[in-house]
Coordinates of C-alpha atoms in Angstrom, one line a residue:
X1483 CA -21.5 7.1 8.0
X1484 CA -19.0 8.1 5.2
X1485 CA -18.5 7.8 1.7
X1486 CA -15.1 9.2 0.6
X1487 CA -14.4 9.8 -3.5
X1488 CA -11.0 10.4 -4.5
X1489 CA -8.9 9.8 -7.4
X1490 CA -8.0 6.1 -6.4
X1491 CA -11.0 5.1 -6.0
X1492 CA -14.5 5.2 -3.4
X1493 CA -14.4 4.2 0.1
X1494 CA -17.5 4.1 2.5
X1495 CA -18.7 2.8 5.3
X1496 CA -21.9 -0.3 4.1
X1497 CA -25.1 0.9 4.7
X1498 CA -27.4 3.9 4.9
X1499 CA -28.8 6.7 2.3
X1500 CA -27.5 7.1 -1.1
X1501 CA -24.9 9.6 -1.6
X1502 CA -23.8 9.6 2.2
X1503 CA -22.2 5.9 2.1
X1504 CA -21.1 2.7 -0.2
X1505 CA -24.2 1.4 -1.0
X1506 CA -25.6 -0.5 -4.0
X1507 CA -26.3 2.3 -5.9
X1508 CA -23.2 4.3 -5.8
X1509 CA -21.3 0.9 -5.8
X1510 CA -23.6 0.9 -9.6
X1511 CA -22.8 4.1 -10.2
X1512 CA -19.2 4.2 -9.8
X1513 CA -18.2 1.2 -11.6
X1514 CA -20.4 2.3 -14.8
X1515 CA -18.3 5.6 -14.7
X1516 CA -14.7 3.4 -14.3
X1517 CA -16.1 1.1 -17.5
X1518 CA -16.7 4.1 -19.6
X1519 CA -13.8 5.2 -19.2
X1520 CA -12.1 2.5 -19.9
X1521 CA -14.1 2.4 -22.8
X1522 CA -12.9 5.8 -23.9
X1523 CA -9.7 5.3 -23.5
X1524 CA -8.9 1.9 -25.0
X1525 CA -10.3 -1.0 -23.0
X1526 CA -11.6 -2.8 -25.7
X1527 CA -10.3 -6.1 -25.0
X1528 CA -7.3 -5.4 -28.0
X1529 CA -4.9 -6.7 -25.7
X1530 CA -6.5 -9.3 -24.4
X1531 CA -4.4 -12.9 -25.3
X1532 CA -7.3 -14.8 -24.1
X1533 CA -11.4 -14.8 -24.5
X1534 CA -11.6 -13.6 -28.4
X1535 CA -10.0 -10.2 -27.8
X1536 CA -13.5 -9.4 -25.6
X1537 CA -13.0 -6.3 -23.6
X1538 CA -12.3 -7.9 -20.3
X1539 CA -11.7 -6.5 -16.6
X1540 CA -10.2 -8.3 -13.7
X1541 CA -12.1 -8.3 -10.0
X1542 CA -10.8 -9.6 -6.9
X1543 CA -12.1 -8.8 -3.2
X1544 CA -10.5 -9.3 0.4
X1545 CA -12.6 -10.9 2.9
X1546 CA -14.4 -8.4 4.1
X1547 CA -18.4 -9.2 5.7
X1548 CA -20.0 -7.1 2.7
X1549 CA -17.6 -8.5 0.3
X1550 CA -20.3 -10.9 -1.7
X1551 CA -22.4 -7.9 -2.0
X1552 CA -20.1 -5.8 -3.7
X1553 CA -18.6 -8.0 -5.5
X1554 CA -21.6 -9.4 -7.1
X1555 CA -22.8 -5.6 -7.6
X1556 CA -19.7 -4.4 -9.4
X1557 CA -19.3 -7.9 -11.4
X1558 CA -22.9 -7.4 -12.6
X1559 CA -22.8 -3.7 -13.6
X1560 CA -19.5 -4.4 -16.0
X1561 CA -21.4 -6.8 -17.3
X1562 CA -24.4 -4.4 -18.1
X1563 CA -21.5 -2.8 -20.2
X1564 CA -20.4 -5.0 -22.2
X1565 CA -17.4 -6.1 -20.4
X1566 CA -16.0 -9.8 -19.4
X1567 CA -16.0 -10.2 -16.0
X1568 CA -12.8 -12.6 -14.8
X1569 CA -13.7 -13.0 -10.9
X1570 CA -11.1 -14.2 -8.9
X1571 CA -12.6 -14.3 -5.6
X1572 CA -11.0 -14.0 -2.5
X1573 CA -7.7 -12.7 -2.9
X1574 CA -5.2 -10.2 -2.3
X1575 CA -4.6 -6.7 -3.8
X1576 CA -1.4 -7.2 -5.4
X1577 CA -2.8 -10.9 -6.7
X1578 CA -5.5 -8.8 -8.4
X1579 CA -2.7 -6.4 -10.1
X1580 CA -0.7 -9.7 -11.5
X1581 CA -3.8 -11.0 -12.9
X1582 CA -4.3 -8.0 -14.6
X1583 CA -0.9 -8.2 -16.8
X1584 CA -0.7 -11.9 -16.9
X1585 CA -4.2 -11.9 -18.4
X1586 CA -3.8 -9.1 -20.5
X1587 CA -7.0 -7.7 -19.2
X1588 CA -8.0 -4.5 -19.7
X1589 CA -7.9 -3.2 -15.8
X1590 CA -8.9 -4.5 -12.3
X1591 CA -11.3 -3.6 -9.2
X1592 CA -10.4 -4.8 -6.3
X1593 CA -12.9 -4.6 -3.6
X1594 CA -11.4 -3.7 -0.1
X1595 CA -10.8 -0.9 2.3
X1596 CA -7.2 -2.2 3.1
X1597 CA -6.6 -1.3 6.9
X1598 CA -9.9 -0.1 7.7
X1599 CA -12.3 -1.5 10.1
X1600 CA -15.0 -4.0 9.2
X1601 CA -17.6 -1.7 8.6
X1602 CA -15.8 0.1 5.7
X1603 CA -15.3 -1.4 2.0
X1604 CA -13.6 0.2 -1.1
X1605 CA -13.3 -0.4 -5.0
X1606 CA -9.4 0.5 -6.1
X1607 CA -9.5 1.0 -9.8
X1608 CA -6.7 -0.5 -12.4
X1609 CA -5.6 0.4 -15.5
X1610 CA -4.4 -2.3 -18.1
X1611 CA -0.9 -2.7 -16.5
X1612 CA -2.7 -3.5 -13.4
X1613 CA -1.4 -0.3 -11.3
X1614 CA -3.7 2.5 -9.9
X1615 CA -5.0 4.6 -12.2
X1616 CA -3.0 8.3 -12.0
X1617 CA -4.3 11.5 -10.9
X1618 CA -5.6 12.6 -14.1
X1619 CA -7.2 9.1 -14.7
X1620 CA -9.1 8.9 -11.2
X1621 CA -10.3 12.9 -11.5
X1622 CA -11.9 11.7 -15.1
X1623 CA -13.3 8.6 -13.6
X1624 CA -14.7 11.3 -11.3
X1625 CA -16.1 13.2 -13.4
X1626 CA -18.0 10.8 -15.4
X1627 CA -19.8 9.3 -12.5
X1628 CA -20.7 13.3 -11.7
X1629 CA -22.3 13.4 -14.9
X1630 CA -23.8 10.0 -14.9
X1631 CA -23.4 10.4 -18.7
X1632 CA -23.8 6.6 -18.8
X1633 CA -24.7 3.7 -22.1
X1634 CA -25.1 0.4 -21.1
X1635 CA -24.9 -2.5 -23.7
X1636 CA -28.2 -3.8 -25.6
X1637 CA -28.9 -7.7 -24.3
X1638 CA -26.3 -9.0 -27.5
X1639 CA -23.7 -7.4 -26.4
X1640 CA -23.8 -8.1 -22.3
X1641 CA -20.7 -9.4 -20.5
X1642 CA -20.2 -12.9 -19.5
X1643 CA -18.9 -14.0 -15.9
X1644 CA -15.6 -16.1 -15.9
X1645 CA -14.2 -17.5 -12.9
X1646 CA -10.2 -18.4 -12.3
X1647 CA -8.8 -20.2 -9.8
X1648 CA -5.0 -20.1 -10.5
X1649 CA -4.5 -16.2 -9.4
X1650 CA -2.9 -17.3 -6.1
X1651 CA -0.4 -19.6 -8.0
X1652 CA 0.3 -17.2 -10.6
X1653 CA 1.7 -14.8 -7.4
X1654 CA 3.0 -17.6 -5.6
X1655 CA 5.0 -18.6 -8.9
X1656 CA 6.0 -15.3 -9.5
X1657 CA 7.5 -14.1 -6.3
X1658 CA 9.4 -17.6 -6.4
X1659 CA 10.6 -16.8 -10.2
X1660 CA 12.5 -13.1 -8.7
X1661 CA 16.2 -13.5 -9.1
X1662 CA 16.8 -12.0 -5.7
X1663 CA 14.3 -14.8 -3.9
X1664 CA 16.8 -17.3 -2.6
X1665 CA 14.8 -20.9 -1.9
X1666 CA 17.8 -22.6 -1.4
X1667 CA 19.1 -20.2 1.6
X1668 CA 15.5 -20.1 3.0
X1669 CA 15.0 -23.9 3.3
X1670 CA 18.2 -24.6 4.6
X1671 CA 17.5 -21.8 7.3
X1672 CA 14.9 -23.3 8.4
X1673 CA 13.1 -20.2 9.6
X1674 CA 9.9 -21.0 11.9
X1675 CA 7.2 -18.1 11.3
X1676 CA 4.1 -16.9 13.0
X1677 CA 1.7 -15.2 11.1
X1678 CA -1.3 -12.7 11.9
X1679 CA -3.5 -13.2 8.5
X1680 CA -6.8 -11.1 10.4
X1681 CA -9.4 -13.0 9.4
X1682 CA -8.6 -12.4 5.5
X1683 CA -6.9 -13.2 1.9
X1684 CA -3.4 -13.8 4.0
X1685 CA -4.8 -16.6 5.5
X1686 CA -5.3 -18.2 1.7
X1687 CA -1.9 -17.2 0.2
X1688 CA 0.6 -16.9 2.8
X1689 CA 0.7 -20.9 3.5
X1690 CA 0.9 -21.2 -0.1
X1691 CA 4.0 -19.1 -0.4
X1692 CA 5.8 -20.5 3.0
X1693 CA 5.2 -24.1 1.8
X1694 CA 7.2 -23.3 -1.3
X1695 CA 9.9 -21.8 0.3
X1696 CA 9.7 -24.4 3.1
X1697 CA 9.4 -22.5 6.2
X1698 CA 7.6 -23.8 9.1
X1699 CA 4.8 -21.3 10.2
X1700 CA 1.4 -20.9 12.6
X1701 CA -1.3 -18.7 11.0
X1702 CA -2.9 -16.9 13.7
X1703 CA -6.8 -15.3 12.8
X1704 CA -6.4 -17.9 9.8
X1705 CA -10.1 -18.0 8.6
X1706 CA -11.2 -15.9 6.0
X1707 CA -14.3 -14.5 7.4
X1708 CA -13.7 -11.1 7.5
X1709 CA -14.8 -10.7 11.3
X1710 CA -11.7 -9.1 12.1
X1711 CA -9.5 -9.9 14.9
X1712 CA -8.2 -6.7 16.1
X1713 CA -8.1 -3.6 14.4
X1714 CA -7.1 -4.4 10.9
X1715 CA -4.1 -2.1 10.7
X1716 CA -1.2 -3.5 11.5
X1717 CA 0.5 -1.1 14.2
X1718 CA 1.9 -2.4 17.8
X1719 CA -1.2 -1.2 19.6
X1720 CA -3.3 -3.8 17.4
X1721 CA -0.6 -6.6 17.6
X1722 CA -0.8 -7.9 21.4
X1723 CA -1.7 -11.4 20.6
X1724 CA 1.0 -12.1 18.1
X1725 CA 3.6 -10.4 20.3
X1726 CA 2.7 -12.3 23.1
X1727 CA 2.7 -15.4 20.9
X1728 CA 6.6 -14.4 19.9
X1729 CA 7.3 -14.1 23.9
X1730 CA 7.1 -18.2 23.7
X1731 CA 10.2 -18.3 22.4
X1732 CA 8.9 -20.5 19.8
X1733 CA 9.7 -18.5 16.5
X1734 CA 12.3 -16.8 14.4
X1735 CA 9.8 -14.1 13.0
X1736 CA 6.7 -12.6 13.2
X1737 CA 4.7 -11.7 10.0
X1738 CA 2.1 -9.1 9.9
X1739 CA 0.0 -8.3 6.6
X1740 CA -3.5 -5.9 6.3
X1741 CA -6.4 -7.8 5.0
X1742 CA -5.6 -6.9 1.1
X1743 CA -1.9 -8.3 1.8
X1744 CA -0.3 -4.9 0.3
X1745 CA 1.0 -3.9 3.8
X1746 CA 3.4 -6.2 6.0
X1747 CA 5.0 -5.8 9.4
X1748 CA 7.0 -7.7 10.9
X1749 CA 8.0 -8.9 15.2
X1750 CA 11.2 -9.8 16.4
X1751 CA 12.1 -13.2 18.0
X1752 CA 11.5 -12.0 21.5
X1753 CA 8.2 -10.5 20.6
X1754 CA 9.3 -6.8 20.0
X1755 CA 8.3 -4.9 16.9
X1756 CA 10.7 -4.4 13.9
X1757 CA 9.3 -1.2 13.2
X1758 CA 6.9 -0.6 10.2
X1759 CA 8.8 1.7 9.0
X1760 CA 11.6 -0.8 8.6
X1761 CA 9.9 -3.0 6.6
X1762 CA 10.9 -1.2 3.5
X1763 CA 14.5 -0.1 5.1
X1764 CA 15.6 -4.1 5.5
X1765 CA 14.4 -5.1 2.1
X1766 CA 16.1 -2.3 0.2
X1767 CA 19.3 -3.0 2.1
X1768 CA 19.2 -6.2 0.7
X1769 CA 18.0 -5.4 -3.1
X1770 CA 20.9 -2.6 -3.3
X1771 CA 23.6 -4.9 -1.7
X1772 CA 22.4 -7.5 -4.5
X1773 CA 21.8 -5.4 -7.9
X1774 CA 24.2 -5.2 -10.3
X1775 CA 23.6 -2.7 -12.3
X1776 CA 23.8 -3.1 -16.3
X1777 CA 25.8 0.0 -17.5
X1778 CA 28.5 1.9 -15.4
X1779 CA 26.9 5.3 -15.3
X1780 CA 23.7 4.2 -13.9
X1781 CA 23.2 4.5 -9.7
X1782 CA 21.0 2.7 -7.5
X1783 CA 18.1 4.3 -7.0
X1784 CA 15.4 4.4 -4.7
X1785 CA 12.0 6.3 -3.7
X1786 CA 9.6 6.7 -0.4
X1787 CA 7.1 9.3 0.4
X1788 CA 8.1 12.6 2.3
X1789 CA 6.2 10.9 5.6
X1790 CA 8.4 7.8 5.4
X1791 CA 11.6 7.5 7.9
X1792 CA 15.2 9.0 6.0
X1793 CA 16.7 5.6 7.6
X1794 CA 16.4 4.5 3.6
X1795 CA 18.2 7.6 2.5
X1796 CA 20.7 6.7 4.7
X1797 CA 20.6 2.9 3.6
X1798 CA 20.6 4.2 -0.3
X1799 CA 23.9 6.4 0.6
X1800 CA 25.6 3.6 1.9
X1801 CA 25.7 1.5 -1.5
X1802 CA 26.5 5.0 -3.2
X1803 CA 23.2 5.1 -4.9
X1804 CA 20.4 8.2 -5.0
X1805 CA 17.2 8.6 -2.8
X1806 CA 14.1 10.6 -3.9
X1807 CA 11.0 11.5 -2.1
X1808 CA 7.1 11.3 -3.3
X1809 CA 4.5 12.6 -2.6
X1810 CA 2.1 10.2 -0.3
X1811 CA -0.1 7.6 -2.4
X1812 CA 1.1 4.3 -4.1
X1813 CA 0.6 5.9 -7.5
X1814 CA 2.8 9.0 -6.5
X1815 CA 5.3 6.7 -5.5
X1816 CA 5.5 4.9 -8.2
X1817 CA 5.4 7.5 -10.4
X1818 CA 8.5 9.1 -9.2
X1819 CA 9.9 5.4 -9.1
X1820 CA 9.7 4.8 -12.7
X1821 CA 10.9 9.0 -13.0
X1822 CA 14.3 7.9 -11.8
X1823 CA 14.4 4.4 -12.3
X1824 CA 14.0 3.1 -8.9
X1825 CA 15.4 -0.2 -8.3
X1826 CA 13.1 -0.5 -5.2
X1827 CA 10.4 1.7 -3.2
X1828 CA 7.5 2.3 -1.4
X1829 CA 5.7 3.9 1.9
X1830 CA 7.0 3.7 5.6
X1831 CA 3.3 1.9 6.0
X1832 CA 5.2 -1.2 5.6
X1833 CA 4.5 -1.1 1.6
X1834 CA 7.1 -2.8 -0.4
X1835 CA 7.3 -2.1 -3.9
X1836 CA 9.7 -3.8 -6.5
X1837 CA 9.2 -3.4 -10.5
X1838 CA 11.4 -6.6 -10.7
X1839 CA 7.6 -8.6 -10.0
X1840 CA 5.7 -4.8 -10.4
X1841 CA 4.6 -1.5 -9.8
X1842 CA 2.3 -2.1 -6.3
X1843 CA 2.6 -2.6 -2.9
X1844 CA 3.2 -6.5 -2.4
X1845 CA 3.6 -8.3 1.0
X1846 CA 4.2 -11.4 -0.3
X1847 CA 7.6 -9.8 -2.4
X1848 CA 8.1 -8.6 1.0
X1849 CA 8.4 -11.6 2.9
X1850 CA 10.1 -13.6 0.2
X1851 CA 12.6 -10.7 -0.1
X1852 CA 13.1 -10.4 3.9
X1853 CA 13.6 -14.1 4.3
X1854 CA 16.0 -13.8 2.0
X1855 CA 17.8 -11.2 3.7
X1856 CA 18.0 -12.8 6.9
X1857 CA 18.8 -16.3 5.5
X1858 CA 21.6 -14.5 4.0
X1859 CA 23.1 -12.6 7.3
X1860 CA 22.7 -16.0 9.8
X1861 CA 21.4 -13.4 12.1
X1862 CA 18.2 -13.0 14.8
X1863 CA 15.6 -10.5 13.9
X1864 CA 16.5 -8.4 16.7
X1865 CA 20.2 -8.2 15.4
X1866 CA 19.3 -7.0 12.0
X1867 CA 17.4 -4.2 13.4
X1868 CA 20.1 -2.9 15.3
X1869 CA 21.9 -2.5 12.2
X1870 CA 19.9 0.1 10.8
X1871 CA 19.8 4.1 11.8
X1872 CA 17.5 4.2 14.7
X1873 CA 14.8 7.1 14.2
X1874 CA 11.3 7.8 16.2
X1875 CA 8.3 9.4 14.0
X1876 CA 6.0 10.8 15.8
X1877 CA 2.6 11.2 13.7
X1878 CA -0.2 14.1 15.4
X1879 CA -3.1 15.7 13.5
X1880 CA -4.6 19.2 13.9
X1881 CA -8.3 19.2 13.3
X1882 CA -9.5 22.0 11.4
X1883 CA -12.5 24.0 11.3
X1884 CA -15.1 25.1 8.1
X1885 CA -13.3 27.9 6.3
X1886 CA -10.0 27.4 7.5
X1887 CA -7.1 28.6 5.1
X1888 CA -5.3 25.7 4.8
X1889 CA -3.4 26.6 1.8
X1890 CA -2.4 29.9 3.4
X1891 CA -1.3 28.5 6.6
X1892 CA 1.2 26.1 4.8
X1893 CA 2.9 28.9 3.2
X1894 CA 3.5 30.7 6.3
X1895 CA 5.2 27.9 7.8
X1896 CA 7.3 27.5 4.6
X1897 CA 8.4 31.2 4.6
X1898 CA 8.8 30.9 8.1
X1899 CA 12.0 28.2 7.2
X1900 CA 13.2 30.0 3.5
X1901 CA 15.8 31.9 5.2
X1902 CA 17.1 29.0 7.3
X1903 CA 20.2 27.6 6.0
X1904 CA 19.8 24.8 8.2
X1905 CA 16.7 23.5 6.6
X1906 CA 15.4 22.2 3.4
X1907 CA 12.3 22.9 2.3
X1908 CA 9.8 20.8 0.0
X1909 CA 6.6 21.2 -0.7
X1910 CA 5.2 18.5 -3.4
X1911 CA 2.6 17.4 -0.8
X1912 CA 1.9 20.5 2.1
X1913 CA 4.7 21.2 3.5
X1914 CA 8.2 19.3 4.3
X1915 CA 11.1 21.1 6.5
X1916 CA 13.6 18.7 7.1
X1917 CA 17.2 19.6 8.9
X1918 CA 20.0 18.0 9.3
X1919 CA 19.0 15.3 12.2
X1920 CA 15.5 15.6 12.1
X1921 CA 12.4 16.9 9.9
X1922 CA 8.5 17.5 9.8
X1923 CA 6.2 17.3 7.6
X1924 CA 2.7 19.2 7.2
X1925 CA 0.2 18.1 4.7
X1926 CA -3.6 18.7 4.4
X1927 CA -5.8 14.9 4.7
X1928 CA -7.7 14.0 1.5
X1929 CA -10.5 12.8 3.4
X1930 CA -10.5 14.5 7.2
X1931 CA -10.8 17.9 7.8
X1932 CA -7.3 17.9 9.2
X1933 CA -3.5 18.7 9.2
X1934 CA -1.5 15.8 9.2
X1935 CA 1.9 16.7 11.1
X1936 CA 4.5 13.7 11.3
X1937 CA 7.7 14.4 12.2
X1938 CA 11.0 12.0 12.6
X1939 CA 14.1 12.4 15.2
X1940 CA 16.7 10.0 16.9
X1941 CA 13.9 10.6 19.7
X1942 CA 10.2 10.4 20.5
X1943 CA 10.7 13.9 22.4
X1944 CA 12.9 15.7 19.6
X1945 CA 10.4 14.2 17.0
X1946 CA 7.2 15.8 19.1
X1947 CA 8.7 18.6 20.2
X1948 CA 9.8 20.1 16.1
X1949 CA 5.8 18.6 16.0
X1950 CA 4.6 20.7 18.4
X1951 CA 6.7 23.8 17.5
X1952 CA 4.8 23.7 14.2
X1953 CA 1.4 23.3 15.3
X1954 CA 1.8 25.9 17.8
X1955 CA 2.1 28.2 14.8
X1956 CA -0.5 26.6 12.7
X1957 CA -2.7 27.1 15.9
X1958 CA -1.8 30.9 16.0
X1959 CA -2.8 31.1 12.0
X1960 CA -6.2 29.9 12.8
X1961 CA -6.7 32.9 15.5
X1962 CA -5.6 35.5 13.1

C-alpha cells in the first residue's frame, strides 16, 4: 500500500490504515488543507461570473472503480468549508482545467491517478486559472494539512452541490474554436480512426470530438467503468490489441489517450507505433510551420523537459525558432513555457500543451492538432514519421538504499563531465549531460527510492550503453 504527498497533489493506493494509503480520512484531510488555502489566498468566489460571487471550486474525476467514493468525500468536505461545489462528473483532466476559467471558479480537483493501475486514485489541485498549483503553492497546501490547523463553516455558511453537464461541450467547442484546427481539411480527408479509450472519460469525449470533425472512428475499451483493459499507460507493451486491430488494414490512425485524457499516443496504419515521444514532435512541427508571429523580433519558441527526445530541438531549429528545456512536471513545464513565451510544449509522455486553448496537457488539442497535420501533408502515418530525426531513449532506474547520498553522487558525475568540451552540462532537475549526438540524464524519483537514468541516441545500444557508463559510476559511489 502507498500514499505518496507531493506538491501536485496526493496519490495512493484505496484502502488500508490511515496515513499509509488514500483513504477517507486523508482524502478529508487533504482537501480541508487545499480549501484553506484557497481561502488564504483569495478564493473567495470574487471572480466568480456566476452563483452570487459564492466562493466556488470545480471537481471532476476519471473513471476510476473508487471514483464515487472520492468524489463524494472531497465534494462533501468543500462543502463543510463553505465552498460551492460545481461537480462535473465523469470527465477528463484537461475538461476539468477549462471549466475552471470558463466558470471563473476559484480552482479545481480532479480525482485521478492518470496512468496508474486501478488500484491507485489521486486528487490534482487547481488554482483559479485552472493550472497546477506551483511548487511554492503545493509545499503550503502541504504544510497546512501537516498542521491540520483546520475551521470548517458554521451550518449558515455550508456549501451547496451544483451539478453541470456542458463541461464536455465547452472542450469540444473549444478545441474546434483553435485557429490552427482545420475542420474543413479533416472532413474532406476522410480520416478512419481507431481509438483505445481504457475503460474511461475518452470513451465519453472522444466520439464527441471526432463527430465534430467528421472522422469515422471505433472506440475500443469504450465503457466507462474503470475496469481497466490493460495497463492504463499507454506504452507499446500495453497496446497489443489496438495494434493488432491496425494490422486489419482497416484504419488511417490509431489513437491512444490515459484514463484522464492528458496523455495521447498514437499507431501507424500498419499497426506500428508512432513513438510517444513523437506525439509532441508532429504537433509542434505543425504549430511552428503555421504561426505567424505578431512583431519581427519575436522567435518561435518552444519547451519540453530534459527527459523528453531533442527530435523537437531539432524540429524548433528548422523554423529558426529557440528550444528550452524544463525540469520534469506539467507545472515546470509550463512555467518555463510562459518564461520564454512558448508557442507550444510539453513532456515526451505524449503531453501536448498549447496556451492558444491553455496551460495543461490536453489530448483532445492533440488529436485535433495532429489530424490537422496530416490532413494537411496527404500523407500515411508511417510517412510522416519518417520525416522526423529518428532517436532511441532508453529509460533504466537504479534502486537505492536508506542513507544513500544522492545529492553527492550527482555532483560527482557532473564534475566528472565539467572539463569535457564535448558535453553540456545542466542540472535544473539531477543531473543532464548531453553531447553532440546523444545525452543522459540522471535525476533522483519524487516518490521511489531511486535514480532515474534515461538516456537518448540514434540507437537503442548507444542510448544504453552512455546509460550504463553512468550507472556504473553511480554504482561505484554507493561502495565508497
Amino acid at each position: 500500500m502507498s500514499l505518496i504527498k507531493s506538491i501536485s497533489g496526493i496519490r495512493g493506493t484505496i484502502g488500508g490504515r490511515t496515513g499509509d494509503t488514500l483513504n477517507p480520512l486523508d482524502i478529508v484531510k487533504f482537501t480541508t488543507a487545499y480549501a484553506t488555502f484557497m481561502r488564504r489566498n483569495g478564493g473567495d468566489g470574487k471572480n466568480a461570473d456566476f452563483n452570487n460571487n459564492r466562493p466556488t471550486i470545480v471537481v471532476g474525476r476519471d473513471a476510476r472503480i473508487s471514483g464515487v467514493m472520492v468524489d463524494n468525500i472531497v465534494c462533501g468536505t468543500l462543502m463543510g468549508m463553505g465552498y460551492d461545489v460545481v461537480n462535473i462528473g465523469l470527465a477528463t483532466t484537461p475538461t476539468t482545467e477549462l471549466t475552471v476559467r470558463n466558470l471563473g471558479a476559484d480552482g479545481g480537483i480532479i480525482i485521478t491517478a492518470s496512468h496508474n493501475p486501478r488500484q491507485w486514485n489521486a486528487l490534482k489541485l487547481l488554482n483559479s486559472d485552472g493550472e497546477f498549483l506551483t511548487a511554492a503553492d503545493g509545499a503550503e497546501v502541504l504544510a497546512i494539512a501537516e498542521k491540520e490547523d483546520f475551521e470548517y463553516a458554521d451550518v449558515d455558511s455550508l456549501g451547496h452541490l451544483i451539478s453541470c453537464d456542458e463541461a464536455d461541450e465547452w472542450h469540444v467547442e473549444d478545441v474546434l474554436g483553435l485557429d490552427l484546427v482545420d475542420e474543413d481539411a479533416i472532413r474532406k480527408a476522410g480520416f478512419k480512426v481507431c481509438v483505445d479509450a481504457i475503460n474511461s472519460v475518452g470513451g465519453i469525449i472522444l466520439p464527441k470530438l471526432l463527430d465534430a470533425l467528421g472522422v469515422k472512428y471505433t472506440i475500443l475499451n469504450a465503457d466507462p467503468t474503470g475496469d481497466f483493459a490493460h495497463n492504463p499507460e499507454p506504452l507499446e507493451k500495453n497496446l497489443s490489441g489496438i495494434m493488432d486491430e491496425m494490422k486489419t488494414g482497416k484504419y488511417d490512425l490509431g489513437i491512444v489517450v490515459d484514463p484522464d485524457v492528458d496523455r495521447l499516443a498514437f499507431i501507424c496504419e500498419d499497426g506500428k507505433m508512432f513513438g510517444e515521444e513523437y506525439t509532441l514532435v508532429s504537433v509542434a512541427d505543425y504549430v511552428l510551420a503555421n504561426t505567424r508571429l505578431s512583431t519581427l523580433d519575436s522567435r518561435l519558441s518552444t519547451v519540453s523537459n530534459l527527459s523528453s527526445t531533442r527530435a523537437l530541438r531539432d524540429v524548433t531549429d528548422k523554423y529558426g525558432g529557440s528550444y528550452a528545456a524544463a525540469a520534469v512536471g506539467e507545472v515546470n513545464v509550463t512555467t518555463k513555457m510562459k518564461e520564454v513565451g512558448a508557442i507550444i510544449g510539453g513532456e515526451g509522455n505524449g503531453g501536448v500543451i498549447y496556451p492558444e486553448s491553455h496551460y495543461g496537457r490536453d489530448a483532445l488539442v492533440g488529436i485535433a492538432l495532429f489530424l490537422s497535420h496530416l490532413a494537411h501533408k496527404g500523407i500515411k502515418v508511417s510517412e510522416l514519421r519518417k520525416e522526423y530525426p529518428s532517436y532511441q531513449i532508453a529509460k533504466n532506474r537504479i534502486d537505492l538504499t536508506p542513507g544513500t547520498d544522492v545529492d553527492a553522487i550527482l555532483m560527482k558525475v557532473k564534475e566528472m563531465f565539467a572539463a569535457d568540451p564535448t558535453a553540456q552540462v545542466n542540472d535544473i532537475d539531477g543531473v543532464k549531460i548531453d553531447f553532440p549526438d546523444k545525452w543522459v540524464h540522471l535525476r533522483k524519483s519524487n516518490t521511489e527510492p531511486i535514480i532515474r537514468v534515461y538516456s537518448e541516441a540514434a540507437t537503442m545500444d548507444a542510448a544504453d550503453a552512455i546509460a550504463k557508463k553512468l550507472m556504473k559510476v553511480v554504482e561505484n559511489s554507493t561502495k565508497e
